[in-house]
Amino acid sequence: MKLHRLRLVNFRQHADTEIVFGDGITGIIGPNGSGKTSLLEAIAWAIYGNAAARGDKDSIRNLRAKARTAVRVQLEFGLGSHEYRVERGLNDAELYQDGTIIANSLREVTAKLQRVLGMTHDEFFNTYFTGQKELAVLANASRPERAAFLSRVLGYERLRLAQERVRERRSALSHEVDGLETGL
C-alpha cells in the first residue's frame, strides 16, 4: 500500500489539513498535542471506521467546529495495479477503485477495504500500526515470536505460497513436456 494523499476536515485537532505523500519515507514531527497521532488515526479511521478511533463518534469532531459540522477524511492510495480513494464521514463512506465507486456505505466500505488489504482491523493495528509504547512487547518476545511477527508484517507467508505454486506449476509443465516428448 502506497499512500498518495490524506485530507482531514474537522478531524480531531485538524480543521482542514492536507498531506501529499512523496516517494520514500515520510516523517511526522511536532510537539505533543499537535496532531501527529491524529494523522495516523485518520488513516486507520478512513479504512476501518469507528473501530479505529479513540473515544466515540462525537469525540472525533474538532472541538472548535460547530456541533453539526461535517467531519471528513479522504485517503488516496495505490495497491497493486489499482488506485483507491476512500472518503469517510461520521455517517457515510464511499470507496473508489480506479475512479469508479465500488462501495457506498460505512459497513460495505470497511468490508471491501479489509478484503483489498487482506487485513482485519486487529491485524492492521498489530503490524503496520503498532504504537511506539507497544514495541516493547516485541523486544520481550522470543526469537520465534519475533520471526513470526516480522514474517506477517512483511508478507513472507504470501511470498512463500506464491513460490510454492510456481514450483508446482513448473513441475507439472515439466512432466507434461516429458510426456509429449515420449509420445513423439
CSV table of N, CA, C and O in Angstrom, one decimal, residues 20 42 77 95 106 110-111 114 123 130 156 167 176:
chain,number,residue,atom,x,y,z
A,20,VAL,N,0.3,15.5,1.1
A,20,VAL,CA,0.5,14.8,-0.2
A,20,VAL,C,1.8,14.0,0.1
A,20,VAL,O,2.9,14.6,0.4
A,42,ALA,N,-6.4,9.0,11.6
A,42,ALA,CA,-7.3,9.3,10.5
A,42,ALA,C,-7.1,8.3,9.3
A,42,ALA,O,-8.1,7.9,8.7
A,77,PHE,N,-4.7,6.0,-2.0
A,77,PHE,CA,-3.5,5.1,-2.0
A,77,PHE,C,-3.5,4.2,-3.2
A,77,PHE,O,-4.6,4.0,-3.8
A,95,LEU,N,-16.1,4.3,-1.3
A,95,LEU,CA,-14.8,3.7,-1.8
A,95,LEU,C,-14.8,3.7,-3.3
A,95,LEU,O,-15.7,3.2,-3.9
A,106,LEU,N,-21.0,2.7,5.2
A,106,LEU,CA,-20.0,2.5,6.2
A,106,LEU,C,-19.5,1.1,6.3
A,106,LEU,O,-18.3,0.8,6.3
A,110,THR,N,-15.8,-0.6,4.8
A,110,THR,CA,-14.9,-1.2,5.7
A,110,THR,C,-14.6,-2.7,5.2
A,110,THR,O,-13.5,-3.1,5.2
A,111,ALA,N,-15.7,-3.4,4.9
A,111,ALA,CA,-15.5,-4.8,4.5
A,111,ALA,C,-14.7,-4.9,3.2
A,111,ALA,O,-13.8,-5.8,3.1
A,114,GLN,N,-11.0,-4.2,3.9
A,114,GLN,CA,-10.4,-5.4,4.6
A,114,GLN,C,-10.0,-6.4,3.6
A,114,GLN,O,-8.9,-7.0,3.7
A,123,GLU,N,-5.4,-7.0,12.8
A,123,GLU,CA,-4.1,-7.4,12.2
A,123,GLU,C,-3.4,-6.1,11.7
A,123,GLU,O,-2.2,-6.0,11.9
A,130,THR,N,1.6,-0.5,14.9
A,130,THR,CA,2.0,-0.7,16.3
A,130,THR,C,2.5,0.6,16.9
A,130,THR,O,3.4,1.2,16.3
A,156,TYR,N,5.9,-12.4,4.2
A,156,TYR,CA,6.7,-13.6,3.7
A,156,TYR,C,5.8,-14.8,3.5
A,156,TYR,O,6.1,-15.6,2.6
A,167,ARG,N,6.6,-23.5,-8.2
A,167,ARG,CA,7.3,-24.8,-8.2
A,167,ARG,C,6.4,-25.9,-8.7
A,167,ARG,O,6.7,-26.7,-9.5
A,176,GLU,N,4.5,-32.7,-18.2
A,176,GLU,CA,3.7,-32.6,-19.5
A,176,GLU,C,4.6,-32.7,-20.7
A,176,GLU,O,4.4,-33.4,-21.7
